[in-house]
Coordinates of N, CA and C and ligand atoms in Angstrom, one line a residue:
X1178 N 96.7 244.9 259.1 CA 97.3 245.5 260.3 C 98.4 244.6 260.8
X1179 N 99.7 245.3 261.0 CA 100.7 244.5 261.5 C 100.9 244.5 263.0
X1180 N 100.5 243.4 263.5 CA 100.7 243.6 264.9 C 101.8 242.5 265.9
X1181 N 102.2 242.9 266.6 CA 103.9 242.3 267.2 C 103.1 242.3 268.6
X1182 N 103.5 241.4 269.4 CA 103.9 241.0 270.3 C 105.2 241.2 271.2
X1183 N 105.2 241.9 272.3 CA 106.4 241.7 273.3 C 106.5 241.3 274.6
X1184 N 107.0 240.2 274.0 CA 106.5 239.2 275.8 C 108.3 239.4 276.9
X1185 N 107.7 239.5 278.1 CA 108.2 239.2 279.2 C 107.8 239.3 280.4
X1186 N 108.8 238.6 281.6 CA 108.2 239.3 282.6 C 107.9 240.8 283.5
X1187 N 109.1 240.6 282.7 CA 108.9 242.4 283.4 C 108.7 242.7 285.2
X1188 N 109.6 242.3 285.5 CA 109.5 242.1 286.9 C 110.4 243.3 287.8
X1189 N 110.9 244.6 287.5 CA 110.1 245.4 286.3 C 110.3 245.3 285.2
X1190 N 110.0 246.7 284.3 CA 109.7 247.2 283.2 C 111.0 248.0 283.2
X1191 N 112.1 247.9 282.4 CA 113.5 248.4 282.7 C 113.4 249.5 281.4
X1192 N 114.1 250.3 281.5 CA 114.9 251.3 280.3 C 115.5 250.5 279.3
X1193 N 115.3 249.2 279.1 CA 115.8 248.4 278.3 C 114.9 248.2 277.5
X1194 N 114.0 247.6 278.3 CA 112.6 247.3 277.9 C 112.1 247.9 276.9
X1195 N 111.9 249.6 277.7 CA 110.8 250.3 276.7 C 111.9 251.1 275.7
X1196 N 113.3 250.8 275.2 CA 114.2 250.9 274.3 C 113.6 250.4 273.0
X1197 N 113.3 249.2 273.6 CA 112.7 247.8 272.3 C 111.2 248.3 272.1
X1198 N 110.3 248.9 272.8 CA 109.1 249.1 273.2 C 108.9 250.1 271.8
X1199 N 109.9 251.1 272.5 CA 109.5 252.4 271.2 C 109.9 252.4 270.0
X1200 N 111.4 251.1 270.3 CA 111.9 251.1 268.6 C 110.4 249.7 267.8
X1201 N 110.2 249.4 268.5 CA 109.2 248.0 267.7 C 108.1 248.8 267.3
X1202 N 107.6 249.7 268.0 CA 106.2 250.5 267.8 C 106.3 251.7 266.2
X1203 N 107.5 251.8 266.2 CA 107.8 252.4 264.6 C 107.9 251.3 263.6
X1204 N 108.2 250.0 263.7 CA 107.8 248.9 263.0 C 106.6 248.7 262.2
X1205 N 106.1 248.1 263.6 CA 104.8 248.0 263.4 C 103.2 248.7 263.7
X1206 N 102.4 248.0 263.3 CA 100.9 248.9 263.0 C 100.7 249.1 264.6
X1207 N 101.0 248.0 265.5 CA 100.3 248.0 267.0 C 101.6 246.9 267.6
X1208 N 101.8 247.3 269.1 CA 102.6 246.5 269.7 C 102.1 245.9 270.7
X1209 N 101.7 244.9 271.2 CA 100.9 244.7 272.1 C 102.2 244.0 273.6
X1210 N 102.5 244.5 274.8 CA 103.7 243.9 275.8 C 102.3 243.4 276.3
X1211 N 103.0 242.1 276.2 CA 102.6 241.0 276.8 C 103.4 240.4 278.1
X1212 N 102.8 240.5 279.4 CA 103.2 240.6 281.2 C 102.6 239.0 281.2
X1213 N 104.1 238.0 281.4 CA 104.0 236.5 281.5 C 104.5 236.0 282.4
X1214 N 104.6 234.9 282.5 CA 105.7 234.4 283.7 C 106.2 233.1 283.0
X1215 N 107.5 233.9 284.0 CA 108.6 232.7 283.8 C 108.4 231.6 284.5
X1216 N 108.4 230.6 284.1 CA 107.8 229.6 285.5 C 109.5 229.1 286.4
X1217 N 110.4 229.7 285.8 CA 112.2 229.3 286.7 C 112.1 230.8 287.5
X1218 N 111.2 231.9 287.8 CA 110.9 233.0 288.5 C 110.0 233.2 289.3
X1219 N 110.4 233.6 290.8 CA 109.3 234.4 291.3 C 109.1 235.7 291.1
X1220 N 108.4 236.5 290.6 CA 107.9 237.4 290.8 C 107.8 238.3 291.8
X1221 N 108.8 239.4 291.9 CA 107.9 240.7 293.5 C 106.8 241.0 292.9
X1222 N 107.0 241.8 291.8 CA 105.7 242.5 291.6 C 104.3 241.7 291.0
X1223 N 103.2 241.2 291.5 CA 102.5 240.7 290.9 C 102.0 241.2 289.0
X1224 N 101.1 240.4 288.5 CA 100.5 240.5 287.1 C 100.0 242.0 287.3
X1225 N 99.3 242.7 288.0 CA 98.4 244.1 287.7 C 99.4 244.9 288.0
X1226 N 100.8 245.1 289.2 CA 101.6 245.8 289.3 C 102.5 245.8 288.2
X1227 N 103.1 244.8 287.3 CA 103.5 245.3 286.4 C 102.7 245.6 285.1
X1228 N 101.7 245.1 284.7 CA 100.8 245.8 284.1 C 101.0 247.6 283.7
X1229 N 100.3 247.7 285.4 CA 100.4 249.0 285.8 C 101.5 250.0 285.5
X1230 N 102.4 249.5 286.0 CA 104.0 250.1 286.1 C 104.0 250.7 284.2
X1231 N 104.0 249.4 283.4 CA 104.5 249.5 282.0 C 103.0 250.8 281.5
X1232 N 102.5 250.8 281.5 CA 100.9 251.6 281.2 C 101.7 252.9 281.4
X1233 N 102.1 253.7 282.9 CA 102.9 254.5 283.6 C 103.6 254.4 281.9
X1234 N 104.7 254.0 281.4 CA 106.0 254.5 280.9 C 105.4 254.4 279.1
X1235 N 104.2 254.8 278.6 CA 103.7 253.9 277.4 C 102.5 255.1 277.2
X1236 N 102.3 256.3 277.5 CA 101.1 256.9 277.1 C 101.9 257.7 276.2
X1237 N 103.2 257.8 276.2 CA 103.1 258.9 274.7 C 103.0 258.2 273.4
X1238 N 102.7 256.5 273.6 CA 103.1 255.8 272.5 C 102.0 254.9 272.1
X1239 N 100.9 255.6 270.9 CA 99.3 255.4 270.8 C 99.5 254.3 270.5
X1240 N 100.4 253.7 269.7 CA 99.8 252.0 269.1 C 100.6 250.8 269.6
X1241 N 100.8 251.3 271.2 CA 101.1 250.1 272.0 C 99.8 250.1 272.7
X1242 N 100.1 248.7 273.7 CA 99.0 249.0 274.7 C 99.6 247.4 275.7
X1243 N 99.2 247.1 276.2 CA 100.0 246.0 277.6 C 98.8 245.2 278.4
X1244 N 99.4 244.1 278.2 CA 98.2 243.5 278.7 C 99.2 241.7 279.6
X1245 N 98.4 241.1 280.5 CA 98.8 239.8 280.7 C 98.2 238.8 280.3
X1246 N 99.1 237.7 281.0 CA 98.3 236.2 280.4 C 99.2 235.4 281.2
X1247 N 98.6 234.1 281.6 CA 98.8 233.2 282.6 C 99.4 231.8 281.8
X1248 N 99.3 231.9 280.5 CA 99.7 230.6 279.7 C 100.9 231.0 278.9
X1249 N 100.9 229.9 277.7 CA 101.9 230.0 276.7 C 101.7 231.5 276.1
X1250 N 103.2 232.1 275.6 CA 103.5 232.8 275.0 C 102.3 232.6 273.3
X1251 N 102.7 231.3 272.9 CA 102.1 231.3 271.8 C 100.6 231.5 271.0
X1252 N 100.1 231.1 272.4 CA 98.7 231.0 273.1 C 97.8 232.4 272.9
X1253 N 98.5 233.2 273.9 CA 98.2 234.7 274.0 C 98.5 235.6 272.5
X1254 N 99.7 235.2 271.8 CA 99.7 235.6 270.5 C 98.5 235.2 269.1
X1255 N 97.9 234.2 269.1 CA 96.9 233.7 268.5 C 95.8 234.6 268.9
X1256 N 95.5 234.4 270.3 CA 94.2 235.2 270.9 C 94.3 236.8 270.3
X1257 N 95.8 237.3 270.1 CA 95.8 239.1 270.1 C 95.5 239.1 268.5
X1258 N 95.5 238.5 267.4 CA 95.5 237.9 266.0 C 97.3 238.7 265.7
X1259 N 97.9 238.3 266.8 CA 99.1 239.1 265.9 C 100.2 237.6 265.2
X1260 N 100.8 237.9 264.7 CA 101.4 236.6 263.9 C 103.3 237.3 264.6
X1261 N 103.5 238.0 264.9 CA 105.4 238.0 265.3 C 105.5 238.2 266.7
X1262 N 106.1 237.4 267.7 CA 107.0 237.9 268.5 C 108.1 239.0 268.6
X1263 N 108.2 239.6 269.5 CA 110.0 240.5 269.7 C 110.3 240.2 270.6
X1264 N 111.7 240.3 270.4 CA 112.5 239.7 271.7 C 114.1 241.1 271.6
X1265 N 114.2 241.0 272.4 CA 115.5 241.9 272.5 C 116.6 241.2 272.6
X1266 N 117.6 241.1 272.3 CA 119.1 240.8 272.6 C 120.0 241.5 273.2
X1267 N 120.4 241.2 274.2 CA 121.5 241.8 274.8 C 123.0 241.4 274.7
X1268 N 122.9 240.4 274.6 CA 124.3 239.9 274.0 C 124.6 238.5 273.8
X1269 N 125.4 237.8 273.2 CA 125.7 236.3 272.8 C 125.2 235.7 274.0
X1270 N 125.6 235.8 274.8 CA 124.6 234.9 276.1 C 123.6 234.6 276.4
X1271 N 122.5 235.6 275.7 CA 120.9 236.0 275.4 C 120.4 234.7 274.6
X1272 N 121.5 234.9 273.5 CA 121.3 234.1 272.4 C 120.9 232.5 272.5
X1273 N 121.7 232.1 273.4 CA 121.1 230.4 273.4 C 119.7 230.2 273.9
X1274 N 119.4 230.8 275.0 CA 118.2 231.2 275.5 C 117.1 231.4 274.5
X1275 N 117.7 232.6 273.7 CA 116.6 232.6 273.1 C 116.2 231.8 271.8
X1276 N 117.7 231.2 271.4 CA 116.9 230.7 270.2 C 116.2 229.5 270.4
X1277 N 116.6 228.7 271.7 CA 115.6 227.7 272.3 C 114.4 228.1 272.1
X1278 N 113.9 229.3 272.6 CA 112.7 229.5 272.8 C 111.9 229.8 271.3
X1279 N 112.7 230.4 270.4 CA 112.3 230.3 269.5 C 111.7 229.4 268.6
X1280 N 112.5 228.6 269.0 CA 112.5 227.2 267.9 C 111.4 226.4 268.9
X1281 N 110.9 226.6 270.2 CA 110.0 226.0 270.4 C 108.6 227.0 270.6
X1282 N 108.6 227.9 270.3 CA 107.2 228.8 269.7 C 107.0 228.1 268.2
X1283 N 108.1 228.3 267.3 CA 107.8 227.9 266.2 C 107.0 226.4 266.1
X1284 N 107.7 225.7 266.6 CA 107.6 223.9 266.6 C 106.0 224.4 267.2
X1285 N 105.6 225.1 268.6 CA 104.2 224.9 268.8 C 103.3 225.7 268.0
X1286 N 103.8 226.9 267.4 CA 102.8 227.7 266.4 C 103.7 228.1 265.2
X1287 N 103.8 227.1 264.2 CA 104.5 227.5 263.3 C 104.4 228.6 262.2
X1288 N 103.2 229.1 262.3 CA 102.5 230.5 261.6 C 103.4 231.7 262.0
X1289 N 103.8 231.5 263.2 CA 104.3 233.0 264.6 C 105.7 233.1 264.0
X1290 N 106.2 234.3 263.8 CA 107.7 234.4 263.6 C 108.3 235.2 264.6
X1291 N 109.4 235.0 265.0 CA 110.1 235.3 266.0 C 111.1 236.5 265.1
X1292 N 111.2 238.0 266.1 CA 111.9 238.8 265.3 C 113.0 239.2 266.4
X1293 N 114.4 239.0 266.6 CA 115.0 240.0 267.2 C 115.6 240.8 267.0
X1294 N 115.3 242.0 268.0 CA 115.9 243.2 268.0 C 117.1 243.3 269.1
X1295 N 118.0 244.3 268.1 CA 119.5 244.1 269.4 C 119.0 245.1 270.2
X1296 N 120.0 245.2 271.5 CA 119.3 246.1 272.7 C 120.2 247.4 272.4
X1297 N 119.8 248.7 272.7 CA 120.7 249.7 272.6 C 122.1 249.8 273.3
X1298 N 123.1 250.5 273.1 CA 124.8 250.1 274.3 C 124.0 250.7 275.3
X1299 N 123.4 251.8 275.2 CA 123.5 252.1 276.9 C 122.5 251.1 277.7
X1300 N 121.9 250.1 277.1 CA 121.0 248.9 278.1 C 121.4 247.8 278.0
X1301 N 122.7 247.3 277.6 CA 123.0 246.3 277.3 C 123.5 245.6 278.8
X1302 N 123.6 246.6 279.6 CA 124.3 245.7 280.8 C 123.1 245.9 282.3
X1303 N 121.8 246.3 281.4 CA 120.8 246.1 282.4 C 119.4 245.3 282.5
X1304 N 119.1 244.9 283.9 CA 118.6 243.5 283.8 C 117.5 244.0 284.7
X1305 N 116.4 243.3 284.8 CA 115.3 243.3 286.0 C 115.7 243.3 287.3
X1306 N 116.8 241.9 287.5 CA 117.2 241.5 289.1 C 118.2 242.4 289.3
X1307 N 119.5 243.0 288.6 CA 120.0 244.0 289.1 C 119.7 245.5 289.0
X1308 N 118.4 245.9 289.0 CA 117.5 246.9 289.0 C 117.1 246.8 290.5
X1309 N 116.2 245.7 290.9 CA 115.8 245.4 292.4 C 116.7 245.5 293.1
X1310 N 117.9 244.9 292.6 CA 119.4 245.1 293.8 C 119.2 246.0 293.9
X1311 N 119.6 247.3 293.0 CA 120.3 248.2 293.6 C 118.8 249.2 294.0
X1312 N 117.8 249.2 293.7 CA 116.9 249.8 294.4 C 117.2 249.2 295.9
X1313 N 116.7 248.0 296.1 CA 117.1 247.5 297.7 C 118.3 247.7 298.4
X1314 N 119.5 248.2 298.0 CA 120.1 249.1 298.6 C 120.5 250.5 298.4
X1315 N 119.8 250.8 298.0 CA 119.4 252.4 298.2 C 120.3 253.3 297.6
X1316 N 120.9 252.4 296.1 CA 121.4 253.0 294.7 C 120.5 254.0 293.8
X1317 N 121.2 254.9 292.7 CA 120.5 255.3 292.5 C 120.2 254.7 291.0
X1318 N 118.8 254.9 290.5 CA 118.5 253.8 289.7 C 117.9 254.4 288.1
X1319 N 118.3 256.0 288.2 CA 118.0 256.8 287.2 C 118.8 256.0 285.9
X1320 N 118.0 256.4 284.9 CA 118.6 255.4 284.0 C 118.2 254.4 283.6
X1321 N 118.3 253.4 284.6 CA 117.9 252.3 284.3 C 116.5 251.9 284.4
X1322 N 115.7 252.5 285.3 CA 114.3 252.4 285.7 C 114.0 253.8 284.5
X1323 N 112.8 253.2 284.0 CA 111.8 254.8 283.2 C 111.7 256.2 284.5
X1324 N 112.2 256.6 284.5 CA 111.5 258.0 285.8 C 110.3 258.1 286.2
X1325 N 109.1 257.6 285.1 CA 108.1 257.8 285.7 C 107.9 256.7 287.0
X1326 N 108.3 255.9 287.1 CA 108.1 254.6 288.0 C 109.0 254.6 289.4
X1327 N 110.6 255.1 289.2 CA 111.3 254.7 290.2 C 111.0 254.5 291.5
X1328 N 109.9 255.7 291.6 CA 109.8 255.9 292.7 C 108.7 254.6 293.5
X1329 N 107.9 254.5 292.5 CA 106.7 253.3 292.6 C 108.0 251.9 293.0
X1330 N 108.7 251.6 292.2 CA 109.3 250.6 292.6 C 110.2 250.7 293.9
X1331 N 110.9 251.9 294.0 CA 111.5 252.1 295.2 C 110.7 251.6 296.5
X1332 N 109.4 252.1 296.6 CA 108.6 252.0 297.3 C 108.2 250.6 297.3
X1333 N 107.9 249.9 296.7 CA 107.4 248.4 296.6 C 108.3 247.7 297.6
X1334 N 109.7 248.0 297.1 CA 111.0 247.1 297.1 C 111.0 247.6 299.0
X1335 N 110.6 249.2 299.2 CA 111.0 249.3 300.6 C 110.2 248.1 301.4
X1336 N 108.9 248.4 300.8 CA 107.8 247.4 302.0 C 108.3 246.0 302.1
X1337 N 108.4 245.3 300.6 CA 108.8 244.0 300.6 C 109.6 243.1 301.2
X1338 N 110.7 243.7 300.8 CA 112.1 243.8 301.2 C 112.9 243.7 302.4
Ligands
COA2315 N1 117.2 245.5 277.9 C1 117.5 245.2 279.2 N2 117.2 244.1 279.8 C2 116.5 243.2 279.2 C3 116.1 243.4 277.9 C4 116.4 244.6 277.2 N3 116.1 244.9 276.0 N4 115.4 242.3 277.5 C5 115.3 241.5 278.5 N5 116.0 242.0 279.5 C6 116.2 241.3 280.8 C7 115.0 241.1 281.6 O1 114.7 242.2 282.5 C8 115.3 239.9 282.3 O2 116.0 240.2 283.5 P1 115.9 239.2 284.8 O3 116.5 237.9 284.3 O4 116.9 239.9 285.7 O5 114.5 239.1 285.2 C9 116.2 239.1 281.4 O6 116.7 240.0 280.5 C10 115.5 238.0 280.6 O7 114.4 238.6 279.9 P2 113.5 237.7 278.9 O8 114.4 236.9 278.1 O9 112.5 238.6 278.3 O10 112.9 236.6 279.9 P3 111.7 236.9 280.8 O11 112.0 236.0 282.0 O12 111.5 238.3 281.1 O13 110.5 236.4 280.0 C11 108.9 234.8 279.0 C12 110.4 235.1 279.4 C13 107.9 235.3 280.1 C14 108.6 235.6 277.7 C15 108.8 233.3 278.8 O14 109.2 232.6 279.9 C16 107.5 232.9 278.3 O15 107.2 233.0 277.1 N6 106.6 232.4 279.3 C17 105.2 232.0 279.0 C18 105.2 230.5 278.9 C19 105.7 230.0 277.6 O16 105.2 230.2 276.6 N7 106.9 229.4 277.8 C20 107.7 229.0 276.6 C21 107.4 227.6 276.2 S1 108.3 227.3 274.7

């Protein structure tokens, strides 16, 4: 069984996101989104609220499933037995970022391969933190948020905020 890993934070879960979500899950046997933290981020939404949220945008799609973890990326992938990461690209700027991280998954679990997938044009110019903006001012965020959620995060962002 071929099983992939999709790590981020997800602080939320963007129309970007589950772009990569649905195109990785025809790849592979099982996708497992893996909800991590960045340690250069704070977090609004805690570990169960995004959880939650992604679960919301992921029932028509049987051989995913979403889960968290408080450690290494690499760590959590050993524990799921899957052997590849995904990562999405958004554009040359993505890229240094990510191939650092690459090359230091590899260096810690040299077994794990790193696969990236490009992001689709219509998500290329959307992000988590400008998602929160424009919910926090009271943009509208169709599109870029899954529909099933908006409203959930609207709501977060009103209390918090
Ligand atoms: N479409 C649209 N937006 C996308 C996207 C896509 N396909 N893919 C990513 N993004 C956005 C995200 O929303 C995020 O936006 P933000 O910066 O406004 O929050 C941004 O691009 C960066 O996303 P990503 O590169 O996935 O970083 P991340 O911060 O979400 O996740 C972790 C990084 C959590 C995977 C990484 O820090 C990690 O592995 N942490 C665990 C500890 C560890 O192992 N560290 C590495 C040691 S080598």
């Amino acid at each position: 069984m071929k099983i992939a890993v999709y790590p981020g934070s997800f602080d939320p879960v963007t129309c970007g996101h589950l772009d990569i979500i649905k195109r990785s899950c025809k790849l592979f046997d099982k996708v497992i989104v893996a909800v991590l933290n960045n340690s250069s981020k704070s977090p609004l939404f805690s570990f169960d609220e995004r959880v939650e949220l992604i679960k919301k945008c992921i029932t028509d799609i049987p051989n995913c499933e979403v889960q968290s973890f408080g450690g290494l990326l690499v760590d959590f992938v050993k524990k799921s037995g899957a052997n590849t990461i995904i990562k999405g690209l958004r554009a040359i700027s993505d890229f240094e970022y990510e191939f650092q991280m690459a090359m230091l998954n590899k260096k810690l679990a040299p077994d794990i391969e790193t696969v990236f997938m490009v992001t689709n044009l219509n998500c290329l110019y959307i992000s988590s933190s400008v998602v929160k903006e424009i919910c926090h001012f009271g943009g509208n965020a169709e599109g870029l948020i899954p529909s099933e959620i908006i409203k959930d995060i609207k709501d977060k962002i009103e209390k918090e905020c």
